[in-house]
Amino acid sequence: MLVYDLTKRQTFDHMARWLEELRGHSDKNIVIMLIANKCDLGTLRAVPVEDAQEFSERENHFFMETSSLQSTNVESAFMTILTEIYKIISKNTLTANPGADYGKSQSLKGTRIIVTGQDLDSGGNM
Protein backbone atom coordinates (compact mmCIF):
# COMPACT_ATOMS: atom_id res chain seq x y z
CA MET A 1 0.00 0.00 0.00
CA LEU A 2 1.33 3.37 -1.03
CA VAL A 3 -0.40 6.01 1.07
CA TYR A 4 -0.48 9.73 0.45
CA ASP A 5 -2.24 12.61 2.18
CA LEU A 6 -4.84 13.99 -0.22
CA THR A 7 -4.59 17.37 1.50
CA LYS A 8 -0.87 17.67 0.62
CA ARG A 9 -0.01 17.57 -3.09
CA GLN A 10 3.66 16.95 -2.35
CA THR A 11 2.90 13.54 -0.87
CA PHE A 12 1.12 12.50 -4.08
CA ASP A 13 3.90 13.91 -6.26
CA HIS A 14 6.34 11.47 -4.59
CA MET A 15 4.25 8.42 -5.55
CA ALA A 16 6.08 7.76 -8.84
CA ARG A 17 9.46 7.64 -7.09
CA TRP A 18 8.14 5.47 -4.23
CA LEU A 19 6.53 3.13 -6.73
CA GLU A 20 9.79 2.83 -8.68
CA GLU A 21 11.70 2.00 -5.49
CA LEU A 22 9.05 -0.50 -4.42
CA ARG A 23 9.13 -2.30 -7.76
CA GLY A 24 12.93 -2.28 -7.73
CA HIS A 25 13.10 -4.07 -4.38
CA SER A 26 10.16 -6.44 -4.50
CA ASP A 27 8.82 -9.53 -6.19
CA LYS A 28 7.30 -9.07 -9.64
CA ASN A 29 3.96 -10.40 -8.35
CA ILE A 30 3.57 -7.69 -5.73
CA VAL A 31 0.07 -6.30 -5.25
CA ILE A 32 0.11 -2.51 -5.14
CA MET A 33 -2.65 -0.20 -4.02
CA LEU A 34 -2.57 3.57 -4.02
CA ILE A 35 -4.34 4.92 -0.95
CA ALA A 36 -5.50 8.52 -0.65
CA ASN A 37 -5.87 9.10 3.06
CA LYS A 38 -7.93 11.81 4.82
CA CYS A 39 -10.99 11.65 2.56
CA ASP A 40 -12.88 13.07 5.52
CA LEU A 41 -11.12 16.39 4.80
CA GLY A 42 -12.59 16.85 1.33
CA THR A 43 -12.76 20.62 1.66
CA LEU A 44 -8.95 20.69 2.06
CA ARG A 45 -8.33 18.37 -0.92
CA ALA A 46 -5.14 19.24 -2.84
CA VAL A 47 -5.12 16.14 -5.07
CA PRO A 48 -8.14 15.66 -7.35
CA VAL A 49 -9.46 12.10 -7.34
CA GLU A 50 -9.10 12.08 -11.15
CA ASP A 51 -5.32 12.58 -10.86
CA ALA A 52 -4.98 9.60 -8.55
CA GLN A 53 -7.27 7.40 -10.63
CA GLU A 54 -5.35 8.25 -13.79
CA PHE A 55 -2.02 7.47 -12.10
CA SER A 56 -3.36 4.16 -10.79
CA GLU A 57 -4.75 3.14 -14.18
CA ARG A 58 -1.50 4.07 -15.93
CA GLU A 59 0.55 2.06 -13.41
CA ASN A 60 -1.98 -0.80 -13.36
CA HIS A 61 -2.70 -0.93 -9.66
CA PHE A 62 -5.64 -0.44 -7.32
CA PHE A 63 -6.82 2.90 -5.94
CA MET A 64 -8.97 3.74 -2.95
CA GLU A 65 -9.69 6.75 -0.79
CA THR A 66 -9.71 6.21 2.96
CA SER A 67 -10.03 8.03 6.23
CA SER A 68 -8.05 6.50 9.04
CA LEU A 69 -9.73 8.93 11.44
CA GLN A 70 -13.24 7.74 10.53
CA SER A 71 -12.22 4.20 9.45
CA THR A 72 -13.68 4.83 6.00
CA ASN A 73 -12.62 2.11 3.53
CA VAL A 74 -9.71 1.01 5.74
CA GLU A 75 -10.98 -2.56 6.13
CA SER A 76 -12.02 -2.64 2.48
CA ALA A 77 -8.51 -1.64 1.39
CA PHE A 78 -6.94 -4.46 3.40
CA MET A 79 -9.52 -6.97 2.18
CA THR A 80 -8.86 -5.97 -1.45
CA ILE A 81 -5.11 -6.43 -0.99
CA LEU A 82 -5.55 -9.78 0.80
CA THR A 83 -7.93 -11.05 -1.88
CA GLU A 84 -5.53 -10.17 -4.68
CA ILE A 85 -2.56 -11.70 -2.84
CA TYR A 86 -4.56 -14.88 -2.30
CA LYS A 87 -5.46 -15.02 -6.01
CA ILE A 88 -1.80 -14.67 -7.01
CA ILE A 89 -0.61 -17.29 -4.53
CA SER A 90 -3.34 -19.71 -5.58
CA LYS A 91 -2.58 -19.18 -9.27
CA ASN A 92 1.17 -19.65 -8.72
CA THR A 93 0.57 -22.81 -6.72
CA LEU A 94 -1.65 -24.25 -9.43
CA THR A 95 0.89 -23.32 -12.12
CA ALA A 96 3.78 -24.85 -10.17
CA ASN A 97 1.89 -28.12 -9.60
CA PRO A 98 -0.46 -28.57 -12.58
CA GLY A 99 -1.24 -32.24 -11.92
CA ALA A 100 -1.46 -32.11 -8.14
CA ASP A 101 -4.50 -33.34 -6.25
CA TYR A 102 -5.47 -30.13 -4.47
CA GLY A 103 -8.03 -31.83 -2.32
CA LYS A 104 -5.14 -33.49 -0.48
CA SER A 105 -2.27 -31.11 -1.29
CA GLN A 106 -0.11 -29.84 1.54
CA SER A 107 1.22 -26.97 -0.65
CA LEU A 108 -1.77 -24.78 0.24
CA LYS A 109 -1.44 -25.50 3.95
CA GLY A 110 -1.40 -22.26 5.93
CA THR A 111 -3.15 -20.16 3.27
CA ARG A 112 -6.52 -20.07 5.00
CA ILE A 113 -7.71 -16.54 5.74
CA ILE A 114 -10.37 -16.05 8.38
CA VAL A 115 -12.20 -12.73 8.42
CA THR A 116 -14.15 -11.99 11.55
CA GLY A 117 -17.07 -9.61 11.76
CA GLN A 118 -18.37 -10.26 8.25
CA ASP A 119 -21.30 -12.34 7.10
CA LEU A 120 -19.84 -14.85 4.67
CA ASP A 121 -23.26 -16.26 3.71
CA SER A 122 -23.75 -15.66 -0.02
CA GLY A 123 -27.46 -15.12 0.61
CA GLY A 124 -26.70 -11.91 2.47
CA ASN A 125 -28.55 -12.98 5.63
CA MET A 126 -27.33 -11.44 8.83
mmCIF file of C-alpha atoms in Angstrom:
data_model
loop_
_atom_site.group_PDB
_atom_site.id
_atom_site.type_symbol
_atom_site.label_atom_id
_atom_site.label_comp_id
_atom_site.label_asym_id
_atom_site.label_seq_id
_atom_site.Cartn_x
_atom_site.Cartn_y
_atom_site.Cartn_z
ATOM 1 C CA MET A 1 0.000 0.000 0.000
ATOM 2 C CA LEU A 2 1.326 3.369 -1.035
ATOM 3 C CA VAL A 3 -0.402 6.010 1.071
ATOM 4 C CA TYR A 4 -0.481 9.728 0.447
ATOM 5 C CA ASP A 5 -2.237 12.606 2.176
ATOM 6 C CA LEU A 6 -4.845 13.987 -0.221
ATOM 7 C CA THR A 7 -4.588 17.371 1.497
ATOM 8 C CA LYS A 8 -0.871 17.671 0.616
ATOM 9 C CA ARG A 9 -0.012 17.574 -3.087
ATOM 10 C CA GLN A 10 3.660 16.952 -2.345
ATOM 11 C CA THR A 11 2.896 13.536 -0.874
ATOM 12 C CA PHE A 12 1.119 12.501 -4.083
ATOM 13 C CA ASP A 13 3.902 13.907 -6.259
ATOM 14 C CA HIS A 14 6.340 11.473 -4.590
ATOM 15 C CA MET A 15 4.251 8.422 -5.549
ATOM 16 C CA ALA A 16 6.081 7.757 -8.843
ATOM 17 C CA ARG A 17 9.464 7.639 -7.088
ATOM 18 C CA TRP A 18 8.138 5.472 -4.234
ATOM 19 C CA LEU A 19 6.526 3.126 -6.734
ATOM 20 C CA GLU A 20 9.787 2.827 -8.681
ATOM 21 C CA GLU A 21 11.697 1.999 -5.486
ATOM 22 C CA LEU A 22 9.053 -0.500 -4.418
ATOM 23 C CA ARG A 23 9.132 -2.299 -7.757
ATOM 24 C CA GLY A 24 12.927 -2.277 -7.732
ATOM 25 C CA HIS A 25 13.101 -4.066 -4.377
ATOM 26 C CA SER A 26 10.156 -6.443 -4.498
ATOM 27 C CA ASP A 27 8.823 -9.535 -6.186
ATOM 28 C CA LYS A 28 7.296 -9.072 -9.644
ATOM 29 C CA ASN A 29 3.956 -10.402 -8.354
ATOM 30 C CA ILE A 30 3.566 -7.691 -5.728
ATOM 31 C CA VAL A 31 0.069 -6.297 -5.253
ATOM 32 C CA ILE A 32 0.112 -2.506 -5.136
ATOM 33 C CA MET A 33 -2.655 -0.204 -4.025
ATOM 34 C CA LEU A 34 -2.566 3.575 -4.016
ATOM 35 C CA ILE A 35 -4.342 4.925 -0.948
ATOM 36 C CA ALA A 36 -5.505 8.517 -0.653
ATOM 37 C CA ASN A 37 -5.872 9.104 3.062
ATOM 38 C CA LYS A 38 -7.932 11.809 4.815
ATOM 39 C CA CYS A 39 -10.987 11.649 2.563
ATOM 40 C CA ASP A 40 -12.875 13.075 5.520
ATOM 41 C CA LEU A 41 -11.115 16.392 4.800
ATOM 42 C CA GLY A 42 -12.588 16.848 1.331
ATOM 43 C CA THR A 43 -12.755 20.625 1.657
ATOM 44 C CA LEU A 44 -8.954 20.692 2.060
ATOM 45 C CA ARG A 45 -8.328 18.371 -0.917
ATOM 46 C CA ALA A 46 -5.138 19.235 -2.841
ATOM 47 C CA VAL A 47 -5.123 16.143 -5.073
ATOM 48 C CA PRO A 48 -8.144 15.661 -7.349
ATOM 49 C CA VAL A 49 -9.459 12.099 -7.343
ATOM 50 C CA GLU A 50 -9.104 12.076 -11.151
ATOM 51 C CA ASP A 51 -5.321 12.584 -10.861
ATOM 52 C CA ALA A 52 -4.975 9.601 -8.550
ATOM 53 C CA GLN A 53 -7.268 7.395 -10.633
ATOM 54 C CA GLU A 54 -5.348 8.253 -13.794
ATOM 55 C CA PHE A 55 -2.024 7.475 -12.097
ATOM 56 C CA SER A 56 -3.355 4.157 -10.792
ATOM 57 C CA GLU A 57 -4.746 3.138 -14.178
ATOM 58 C CA ARG A 58 -1.501 4.069 -15.926
ATOM 59 C CA GLU A 59 0.553 2.060 -13.410
ATOM 60 C CA ASN A 60 -1.982 -0.800 -13.359
ATOM 61 C CA HIS A 61 -2.702 -0.928 -9.658
ATOM 62 C CA PHE A 62 -5.642 -0.439 -7.321
ATOM 63 C CA PHE A 63 -6.816 2.897 -5.942
ATOM 64 C CA MET A 64 -8.970 3.737 -2.951
ATOM 65 C CA GLU A 65 -9.694 6.751 -0.787
ATOM 66 C CA THR A 66 -9.715 6.208 2.959
ATOM 67 C CA SER A 67 -10.033 8.026 6.226
ATOM 68 C CA SER A 68 -8.048 6.497 9.043
ATOM 69 C CA LEU A 69 -9.732 8.933 11.441
ATOM 70 C CA GLN A 70 -13.235 7.739 10.529
ATOM 71 C CA SER A 71 -12.219 4.204 9.453
ATOM 72 C CA THR A 72 -13.682 4.831 5.997
ATOM 73 C CA ASN A 73 -12.621 2.110 3.530
ATOM 74 C CA VAL A 74 -9.711 1.005 5.737
ATOM 75 C CA GLU A 75 -10.978 -2.564 6.134
ATOM 76 C CA SER A 76 -12.019 -2.641 2.484
ATOM 77 C CA ALA A 77 -8.506 -1.641 1.393
ATOM 78 C CA PHE A 78 -6.945 -4.462 3.395
ATOM 79 C CA MET A 79 -9.518 -6.971 2.178
ATOM 80 C CA THR A 80 -8.858 -5.974 -1.445
ATOM 81 C CA ILE A 81 -5.113 -6.429 -0.987
ATOM 82 C CA LEU A 82 -5.551 -9.779 0.801
ATOM 83 C CA THR A 83 -7.927 -11.050 -1.882
ATOM 84 C CA GLU A 84 -5.525 -10.174 -4.682
ATOM 85 C CA ILE A 85 -2.556 -11.703 -2.840
ATOM 86 C CA TYR A 86 -4.557 -14.879 -2.296
ATOM 87 C CA LYS A 87 -5.459 -15.025 -6.014
ATOM 88 C CA ILE A 88 -1.800 -14.673 -7.011
ATOM 89 C CA ILE A 89 -0.612 -17.291 -4.528
ATOM 90 C CA SER A 90 -3.341 -19.711 -5.585
ATOM 91 C CA LYS A 91 -2.582 -19.179 -9.273
ATOM 92 C CA ASN A 92 1.168 -19.646 -8.722
ATOM 93 C CA THR A 93 0.574 -22.814 -6.717
ATOM 94 C CA LEU A 94 -1.652 -24.251 -9.431
ATOM 95 C CA THR A 95 0.888 -23.320 -12.125
ATOM 96 C CA ALA A 96 3.784 -24.848 -10.172
ATOM 97 C CA ASN A 97 1.887 -28.121 -9.596
ATOM 98 C CA PRO A 98 -0.460 -28.572 -12.580
ATOM 99 C CA GLY A 99 -1.243 -32.244 -11.922
ATOM 100 C CA ALA A 100 -1.461 -32.108 -8.144
ATOM 101 C CA ASP A 101 -4.501 -33.335 -6.252
ATOM 102 C CA TYR A 102 -5.466 -30.126 -4.473
ATOM 103 C CA GLY A 103 -8.026 -31.827 -2.320
ATOM 104 C CA LYS A 104 -5.141 -33.489 -0.475
ATOM 105 C CA SER A 105 -2.274 -31.107 -1.288
ATOM 106 C CA GLN A 106 -0.114 -29.837 1.537
ATOM 107 C CA SER A 107 1.220 -26.973 -0.650
ATOM 108 C CA LEU A 108 -1.766 -24.779 0.243
ATOM 109 C CA LYS A 109 -1.445 -25.496 3.950
ATOM 110 C CA GLY A 110 -1.399 -22.258 5.927
ATOM 111 C CA THR A 111 -3.145 -20.159 3.268
ATOM 112 C CA ARG A 112 -6.518 -20.066 4.998
ATOM 113 C CA ILE A 113 -7.708 -16.535 5.740
ATOM 114 C CA ILE A 114 -10.367 -16.051 8.383
ATOM 115 C CA VAL A 115 -12.198 -12.732 8.416
ATOM 116 C CA THR A 116 -14.151 -11.985 11.551
ATOM 117 C CA GLY A 117 -17.072 -9.607 11.763
ATOM 118 C CA GLN A 118 -18.372 -10.256 8.247
ATOM 119 C CA ASP A 119 -21.298 -12.337 7.098
ATOM 120 C CA LEU A 120 -19.844 -14.848 4.671
ATOM 121 C CA ASP A 121 -23.260 -16.262 3.706
ATOM 122 C CA SER A 122 -23.751 -15.660 -0.018
ATOM 123 C CA GLY A 123 -27.459 -15.119 0.605
ATOM 124 C CA GLY A 124 -26.696 -11.910 2.473
ATOM 125 C CA ASN A 125 -28.552 -12.983 5.626
ATOM 126 C CA MET A 126 -27.330 -11.436 8.828
#
